[in-house]
Amino acid sequence: MSAGGIARLAGIAALLAFAVAFPLVFTNPAVTTDAFDTLIFLAWAAAWNSFSGYSGYLSLGHAVFFGSGAYFTAVATIDWKLTGSQVFWLLPLAGLLGAAIAVPFGLFALRVRRHTFVVITIAVFFIFQLTAYNLAVTGGTSGLLAPVINFASATYNNPFYYIALGIAVGTVAISWLIRRSRFGLQLRAIRDDEDRARGLGVRAMRVKLSAFVFSAVPVAMVGGLWWYFTAIVDPSSGFDPLNDVAIALMAFLGGLGTVWGPVLGALLIEPSYLYFQQQVASGYIFWMLYGALFLVVILVLPRGIIPTAAEQIGNWRDRRRGRAAAAAHAPAVTTGADRAKELA
Amino acid sequence: MAQFLQAVADGILGGAVYALMAAGLTLIFGVMDIINIAQGILVILAAYLSYVLSVHLHIDPLLGLFITVPAMFALGVAIEWAFMRRLRGRERVAMSLLVSYAVAVIIEGALYQAFGSTPVGYLPRYAVKSLYIHGFNLPYIYLIGFGLAAAALAAIYLMLYRTKFGRSIRATMQDRVAARLVGINVDRVAALTFGIGVAVTAAGGMVFGATNTFNPDSGYDLISRLLSIVILGGLGSIAGALVAALFMVTAEEIVNIWQPTWATAVYYAVLVIVLLIRPTGLLGKREARAQ
């Protein structure tokens, strides 16, 4: 293994060790609550990116899976009278439900491209929200409450934190595997030129749909977990359009279509979002700041931190190598852009 | 039956206003390949402007259009110049959606800050009355809105097909690069088109504000309807937006007779069904499918 590979593995191991030790070091419930929120969004952003980032199909409807997971877990918990940690066993089922919803949703929405696809995902999102408002089983506007949990108060947040961490790590790992696989190459071929990819023998619909269905699973699971932790889901919080856009912003800030971009974006945005929300007195001024942050990210860093940084590092190395090469009277061959592609 | 015909009449009168707002959206898309998510909140902003003019400054909302239309036009040009023009590269589609969403969030926050979340409304005195023809009840404000929308749509049509500027807009819609090559200032066309697309929200917002009570949150409901309309009509097609708006609003009014809770779902249901059969929308062109 190359030196870079070992360094990368060591970095990942250190990050994981930090994440595992986090609730043991910072025992303040307010801090672990924010950390839990961050992990929820991290898993969501990584899952979203493994479909939207790789395939170029921008979905603004993944809250459908989040809300469905939350409502499913809520209804099942209440109907089967589950208590305590029993509820966590529902999460895989919530994931399956997300996949089951994603199949017809994807079969229909993936027939169209670009803006039309985006708007279709928004439309499906609103159908789900409206349904949650109007059905009897979802409790209408008042939503569904979780039963009281009798966990010890000092470590109350920990089970939630570790399950969220497990889902997040699993999602990033699978995203990494997809990125390296033939399947990931097919997805990126679709992103670059779908018609040409089809011409080259990529079964576009099957590939897109698989990625879409996979990306729904973790989102539905964290939806269920989020309901149990927050103890309530109603149509406006379960199906929140702002979440869909926040996820996209996280992926854009870190680097859309890279494995670590959404992770970095979620780690930067969600804690600062929570921090500012608690600091700024007026919620509305906070909104305006949030919108302004959005504009700055997209206008200043349109390609995201990781691809931009990779290009800068590549350029810097080239200059150094270029000087060495000039001394040896040999031309430098790679450019910064080439390096960025290798690293991304 | 009378109820049904009344619903159709309401749908056509109300649909014309939606057609106008959707025409702005689809015009912007045609020229710039951008969907302006902020269109919904811009309508609400215009409604608040009319509200301030009529309630606080006692200027008739119809006369107020002489102030709100130029104001919204200037705002549109400014948004295009400050943000939309700067988007480049492969992810331009996604970025334009996020940028216009961010603009919407900022405007929404500003409106909440200025006006709070209590729904407001205003209705000019002459507009409270209704016209009764053969048992139909046609409120004056709906007739005014219909007339305003029809006039604005006619003006947009004339501008597009009878003026030199309109020809440069259509050329830019067809092929941006070729338009630049024959000497059209594409950046200027884009800025003015965005301005016009936003200026129509002044008229739309005035009528919306006079026929509904609204708060800053109403922008979401509006934009989801408008998006359904332009997609159904076929992105970039003004005639399509017109047909789709009349159809959708009428369908909603009819369903509203016996199923008020699900009336809004009509938009999405119709959209889903039509796109299953015709992925480009009613009057959309083939190009809409290129990724």
Coordinates of N, CA and C in Angstrom, one line a residue, chain B residues 44-189:
Chain B
I44 N -45.6 36.7 -3.4 CA -46.0 37.1 -2.0 C -45.4 38.4 -1.7
L45 N -44.2 38.7 -2.1 CA -43.5 40.0 -1.9 C -44.3 41.1 -2.5
A46 N -44.7 40.8 -3.8 CA -45.5 41.8 -4.5 C -46.9 42.0 -3.9
A47 N -47.5 40.9 -3.3 CA -48.7 41.1 -2.6 C -48.6 41.9 -1.4
Y48 N -47.4 41.8 -0.7 CA -47.2 42.6 0.5 C -47.0 44.1 0.1
L49 N -46.3 44.3 -1.1 CA -46.1 45.7 -1.6 C -47.4 46.3 -1.8
S50 N -48.3 45.6 -2.5 CA -49.7 46.1 -2.7 C -50.4 46.3 -1.4
Y51 N -50.2 45.4 -0.5 CA -50.8 45.6 0.8 C -50.4 46.9 1.5
V52 N -49.1 47.1 1.5 CA -48.6 48.3 2.1 C -49.1 49.6 1.4
L53 N -49.1 49.5 0.1 CA -49.6 50.7 -0.7 C -51.0 51.0 -0.4
S54 N -51.9 49.9 -0.3 CA -53.3 50.2 -0.2 C -53.7 50.4 1.3
V55 N -53.1 49.7 2.2 CA -53.6 49.8 3.6 C -52.9 51.0 4.3
H56 N -51.6 51.1 4.1 CA -50.9 52.1 4.8 C -50.8 53.5 4.0
L57 N -50.6 53.4 2.7 CA -50.5 54.7 2.0 C -51.7 55.1 1.2
H58 N -52.8 54.2 1.3 CA -54.1 54.5 0.7 C -54.0 54.8 -0.8
I59 N -53.1 54.0 -1.4 CA -53.1 54.0 -2.9 C -53.8 52.8 -3.4
D60 N -54.7 53.0 -4.4 CA -55.5 51.9 -4.9 C -54.5 50.9 -5.5
P61 N -54.7 49.6 -5.2 CA -53.8 48.5 -5.7 C -53.6 48.5 -7.2
L62 N -54.7 48.9 -7.9 CA -54.6 48.9 -9.4 C -53.6 50.0 -9.8
L63 N -53.8 51.2 -9.2 CA -52.8 52.3 -9.5 C -51.5 51.9 -9.0
G64 N -51.4 51.2 -7.9 CA -50.2 50.8 -7.3 C -49.3 50.0 -8.2
L65 N -49.9 49.4 -9.2 CA -49.1 48.6 -10.2 C -48.1 49.4 -10.9
F66 N -48.4 50.7 -11.0 CA -47.4 51.6 -11.6 C -46.1 51.7 -10.8
I67 N -46.3 51.4 -9.5 CA -45.1 51.4 -8.6 C -44.5 50.0 -8.5
T68 N -45.4 49.0 -8.3 CA -44.9 47.6 -8.0 C -44.3 47.0 -9.2
V69 N -44.9 47.2 -10.4 CA -44.3 46.5 -11.6 C -42.9 47.0 -11.9
P70 N -42.6 48.3 -11.9 CA -41.2 48.6 -12.1 C -40.3 48.1 -10.9
A71 N -40.8 48.1 -9.7 CA -40.0 47.7 -8.6 C -39.6 46.2 -8.7
M72 N -40.6 45.4 -9.1 CA -40.3 44.0 -9.2 C -39.4 43.7 -10.4
F73 N -39.6 44.5 -11.5 CA -38.7 44.4 -12.6 C -37.3 44.6 -12.2
A74 N -37.1 45.7 -11.5 CA -35.7 46.1 -11.0 C -35.1 45.0 -10.1
L75 N -36.0 44.4 -9.3 CA -35.5 43.4 -8.4 C -35.1 42.2 -9.2
G76 N -35.9 41.8 -10.2 CA -35.5 40.7 -11.1 C -34.2 40.9 -11.8
V77 N -34.0 42.1 -12.3 CA -32.7 42.4 -13.0 C -31.6 42.3 -12.0
A78 N -31.8 42.8 -10.8 CA -30.7 42.8 -9.8 C -30.4 41.3 -9.4
I79 N -31.4 40.5 -9.2 CA -31.1 39.1 -8.9 C -30.3 38.4 -10.0
E80 N -30.7 38.6 -11.2 CA -30.0 38.0 -12.3 C -28.6 38.5 -12.4
W81 N -28.4 39.8 -12.2 CA -27.0 40.3 -12.3 C -26.2 39.8 -11.2
A82 N -26.7 39.8 -9.9 CA -25.9 39.5 -8.8 C -25.6 38.0 -8.7
F83 N -26.6 37.1 -9.0 CA -26.4 35.7 -8.7 C -26.4 34.8 -10.0
M84 N -27.5 34.9 -10.7 CA -27.7 33.9 -11.8 C -26.6 34.0 -12.8
R85 N -26.2 35.2 -13.2 CA -25.2 35.3 -14.2 C -23.9 34.7 -13.9
R86 N -23.6 34.5 -12.6 CA -22.3 34.0 -12.2 C -22.2 32.5 -12.1
L87 N -23.3 31.8 -12.5 CA -23.3 30.3 -12.4 C -22.7 29.8 -13.7
R88 N -21.7 28.9 -13.5 CA -21.1 28.3 -14.6 C -20.9 26.8 -14.4
G89 N -20.6 26.1 -15.4 CA -20.1 24.7 -15.2 C -21.1 23.6 -15.3
R90 N -20.7 22.4 -15.0 CA -21.5 21.3 -15.2 C -22.7 21.3 -14.3
E91 N -22.6 21.7 -13.1 CA -23.7 21.7 -12.1 C -24.6 22.9 -12.1
R92 N -24.6 23.6 -13.3 CA -25.3 24.9 -13.3 C -26.8 24.7 -13.0
V93 N -27.4 23.6 -13.5 CA -28.9 23.4 -13.2 C -29.1 23.3 -11.7
A94 N -28.3 22.5 -11.1 CA -28.5 22.3 -9.6 C -28.2 23.6 -8.9
M95 N -27.1 24.2 -9.3 CA -26.8 25.5 -8.6 C -27.8 26.5 -8.7
S96 N -28.4 26.6 -9.9 CA -29.4 27.7 -10.1 C -30.6 27.4 -9.2
L97 N -31.0 26.2 -9.1 CA -32.1 25.8 -8.2 C -31.8 26.2 -6.7
L98 N -30.6 25.9 -6.3 CA -30.2 26.2 -4.9 C -30.1 27.7 -4.7
V99 N -29.5 28.4 -5.7 CA -29.4 29.9 -5.5 C -30.7 30.5 -5.4
S100 N -31.7 30.1 -6.3 CA -33.0 30.8 -6.3 C -33.7 30.4 -5.0
Y101 N -33.4 29.2 -4.5 CA -34.0 28.8 -3.2 C -33.5 29.6 -2.1
A102 N -32.2 29.9 -2.2 CA -31.6 30.7 -1.1 C -32.2 32.1 -1.2
V103 N -32.4 32.7 -2.4 CA -33.0 34.0 -2.5 C -34.4 34.0 -1.9
A104 N -35.1 32.9 -2.1 CA -36.4 32.7 -1.6 C -36.4 32.7 -0.1
V105 N -35.4 32.0 0.5 CA -35.3 31.9 2.0 C -35.0 33.3 2.6
I106 N -34.2 34.1 1.9 CA -33.8 35.4 2.4 C -35.1 36.3 2.3
I107 N -35.8 36.3 1.2 CA -37.0 37.1 1.1 C -38.0 36.7 2.1
E108 N -38.2 35.4 2.3 CA -39.2 34.9 3.3 C -38.8 35.4 4.7
G109 N -37.5 35.3 5.0 CA -37.1 35.7 6.3 C -37.4 37.2 6.5
A110 N -37.1 38.0 5.5 CA -37.3 39.5 5.5 C -38.8 39.8 5.7
L111 N -39.6 39.0 5.0 CA -41.1 39.3 5.1 C -41.6 38.9 6.5
Y112 N -41.1 37.8 7.0 CA -41.5 37.4 8.4 C -41.1 38.5 9.4
Q113 N -39.8 39.0 9.2 CA -39.3 40.0 10.1 C -40.1 41.3 10.0
A114 N -40.6 41.7 8.8 CA -41.3 42.9 8.6 C -42.8 42.8 9.0
F115 N -43.4 41.7 8.6 CA -44.9 41.6 8.7 C -45.4 40.5 9.7
G116 N -44.5 39.7 10.2 CA -44.9 38.6 11.1 C -45.6 37.5 10.3
S117 N -46.2 36.5 11.1 CA -46.8 35.4 10.4 C -48.3 35.5 10.3
T118 N -48.9 36.5 10.9 CA -50.4 36.7 10.9 C -50.8 36.9 9.4
P119 N -51.8 36.1 9.0 CA -52.2 36.3 7.6 C -52.9 37.7 7.4
V120 N -52.6 38.3 6.3 CA -53.2 39.6 6.0 C -53.9 39.5 4.7
G121 N -54.7 40.5 4.4 CA -55.4 40.6 3.1 C -55.9 42.0 2.9
Y122 N -56.3 42.3 1.7 CA -56.8 43.6 1.4 C -57.7 43.4 0.2
L123 N -58.7 44.2 0.1 CA -59.7 44.1 -1.0 C -60.2 45.5 -1.3
P124 N -59.9 46.1 -2.5 CA -60.4 47.4 -2.8 C -62.0 47.4 -2.7
R125 N -62.6 48.5 -2.3 CA -64.0 48.6 -2.0 C -64.8 48.2 -3.2
Y126 N -64.4 48.7 -4.4 CA -65.2 48.4 -5.6 C -65.2 46.9 -6.0
A127 N -64.2 46.2 -5.4 CA -64.0 44.8 -5.9 C -64.7 43.8 -5.0
V128 N -65.4 44.3 -3.9 CA -66.1 43.4 -3.1 C -67.3 42.8 -3.8
K129 N -67.9 43.7 -4.6 CA -69.2 43.3 -5.3 C -69.0 42.2 -6.3
S130 N -70.1 41.6 -6.7 CA -70.0 40.6 -7.7 C -70.9 40.9 -8.9
L131 N -70.6 40.3 -10.0 CA -71.4 40.4 -11.2 C -72.3 39.2 -11.3
Y132 N -73.6 39.3 -11.5 CA -74.5 38.1 -11.6 C -74.9 38.1 -13.0
I133 N -74.5 37.0 -13.7 CA -75.0 36.8 -15.1 C -75.6 35.4 -15.2
H134 N -76.9 35.2 -15.5 CA -77.5 33.9 -15.6 C -77.2 33.0 -14.4
G135 N -77.3 33.6 -13.2 CA -77.1 32.8 -12.0 C -75.6 32.6 -11.7
F136 N -74.7 33.0 -12.5 CA -73.3 32.9 -12.2 C -72.9 34.0 -11.2
N137 N -72.1 33.7 -10.3 CA -71.6 34.7 -9.4 C -70.1 35.0 -9.7
L138 N -69.9 36.2 -10.3 CA -68.5 36.5 -10.8 C -68.0 37.7 -10.0
P139 N -67.2 37.5 -9.0 CA -66.7 38.6 -8.2 C -65.9 39.6 -9.1
Y140 N -66.0 40.9 -8.9 CA -65.3 41.9 -9.7 C -63.8 41.7 -9.7
I141 N -63.3 41.3 -8.5 CA -61.8 41.2 -8.4 C -61.3 40.1 -9.3
Y142 N -62.1 39.0 -9.5 CA -61.7 37.9 -10.4 C -61.7 38.4 -11.8
L143 N -62.8 39.2 -12.1 CA -62.8 39.8 -13.5 C -61.6 40.7 -13.8
I144 N -61.3 41.6 -12.8 CA -60.2 42.5 -12.9 C -58.9 41.7 -13.1
G145 N -58.7 40.6 -12.3 CA -57.6 39.8 -12.4 C -57.4 39.1 -13.7
F146 N -58.6 38.6 -14.2 CA -58.6 38.0 -15.5 C -58.2 39.0 -16.6
G147 N -58.8 40.2 -16.5 CA -58.5 41.2 -17.5 C -57.0 41.6 -17.5
L148 N -56.5 41.7 -16.3 CA -55.1 42.1 -16.1 C -54.2 41.0 -16.7
A149 N -54.5 39.8 -16.3 CA -53.7 38.7 -16.8 C -53.7 38.6 -18.3
A150 N -54.9 38.7 -18.8 CA -55.1 38.6 -20.3 C -54.3 39.7 -21.0
A151 N -54.4 40.9 -20.4 CA -53.6 42.0 -21.1 C -52.1 41.8 -21.0
A152 N -51.7 41.4 -19.8 CA -50.2 41.2 -19.6 C -49.7 40.0 -20.5
L153 N -50.5 39.0 -20.6 CA -50.1 37.8 -21.5 C -50.0 38.3 -22.9
A154 N -51.1 39.1 -23.3 CA -51.1 39.6 -24.7 C -49.8 40.5 -25.0
A155 N -49.5 41.3 -24.0 CA -48.3 42.2 -24.1 C -47.1 41.4 -24.3
I156 N -46.9 40.3 -23.4 CA -45.8 39.4 -23.5 C -45.7 38.8 -24.9
Y157 N -46.9 38.3 -25.4 CA -46.9 37.7 -26.7 C -46.5 38.7 -27.8
L158 N -47.1 39.9 -27.7 CA -46.7 40.9 -28.8 C -45.2 41.2 -28.7
M159 N -44.7 41.3 -27.5 CA -43.3 41.6 -27.3 C -42.4 40.5 -27.9
L160 N -42.8 39.3 -27.7 CA -42.0 38.1 -28.2 C -42.1 38.0 -29.7
Y161 N -43.2 38.3 -30.3 CA -43.4 38.0 -31.7 C -43.5 39.2 -32.6
R162 N -43.5 40.4 -32.0 CA -43.7 41.5 -32.9 C -42.6 42.6 -32.7
T163 N -41.6 42.3 -31.8 CA -40.6 43.4 -31.6 C -39.2 42.7 -31.9
K164 N -38.3 43.6 -32.1 CA -36.9 43.1 -32.4 C -36.3 42.5 -31.1
F165 N -36.6 43.1 -29.9 CA -36.1 42.5 -28.7 C -36.7 41.1 -28.5
G166 N -38.0 41.0 -28.8 CA -38.6 39.7 -28.7 C -38.0 38.6 -29.6
R167 N -37.6 39.1 -30.8 CA -36.9 38.2 -31.7 C -35.5 37.7 -31.1
S168 N -34.8 38.7 -30.4 CA -33.6 38.3 -29.8 C -33.8 37.4 -28.6
I169 N -34.9 37.5 -27.9 CA -35.3 36.6 -26.8 C -35.5 35.2 -27.4
R170 N -36.3 35.1 -28.5 CA -36.5 33.8 -29.1 C -35.3 33.2 -29.6
A171 N -34.4 34.0 -30.2 CA -33.2 33.5 -30.7 C -32.3 32.9 -29.6
T172 N -32.3 33.6 -28.5 CA -31.5 33.1 -27.3 C -32.1 31.8 -26.8
M173 N -33.4 31.7 -26.8 CA -34.1 30.5 -26.4 C -33.7 29.3 -27.2
Q174 N -33.6 29.6 -28.6 CA -33.3 28.5 -29.5 C -31.8 28.0 -29.4
D175 N -30.9 29.0 -29.4 CA -29.5 28.6 -29.3 C -28.7 29.8 -28.8
R176 N -28.2 29.7 -27.6 CA -27.5 30.8 -26.9 C -26.3 31.2 -27.7
V177 N -25.5 30.2 -28.1 CA -24.2 30.5 -28.7 C -24.4 31.1 -30.1
A178 N -25.3 30.6 -30.9 CA -25.6 31.2 -32.2 C -26.1 32.6 -32.1
A179 N -26.9 32.8 -31.0 CA -27.5 34.2 -30.8 C -26.3 35.1 -30.6
R180 N -25.4 34.7 -29.8 CA -24.2 35.6 -29.5 C -23.5 35.8 -30.7
L181 N -23.3 34.8 -31.6 CA -22.6 34.9 -32.8 C -23.2 35.9 -33.8
V182 N -24.5 36.0 -33.8 CA -25.1 37.0 -34.7 C -25.2 38.4 -34.1
G183 N -24.6 38.6 -33.0 CA -24.5 39.9 -32.4 C -25.5 40.3 -31.4
I184 N -26.3 39.3 -30.8 CA -27.2 39.6 -29.8 C -26.5 39.6 -28.4
N185 N -26.7 40.7 -27.7 CA -26.1 40.8 -26.3 C -26.9 39.9 -25.4
V186 N -26.4 38.6 -25.3 CA -27.1 37.6 -24.6 C -27.3 37.9 -23.1
D187 N -26.3 38.5 -22.5 CA -26.3 38.8 -21.1 C -27.4 39.9 -20.8
R188 N -27.6 40.8 -21.7 CA -28.6 41.8 -21.6 C -30.0 41.2 -21.7
V189 N -30.1 40.3 -22.7 CA -31.4 39.7 -23.0 C -31.7 38.9 -21.7

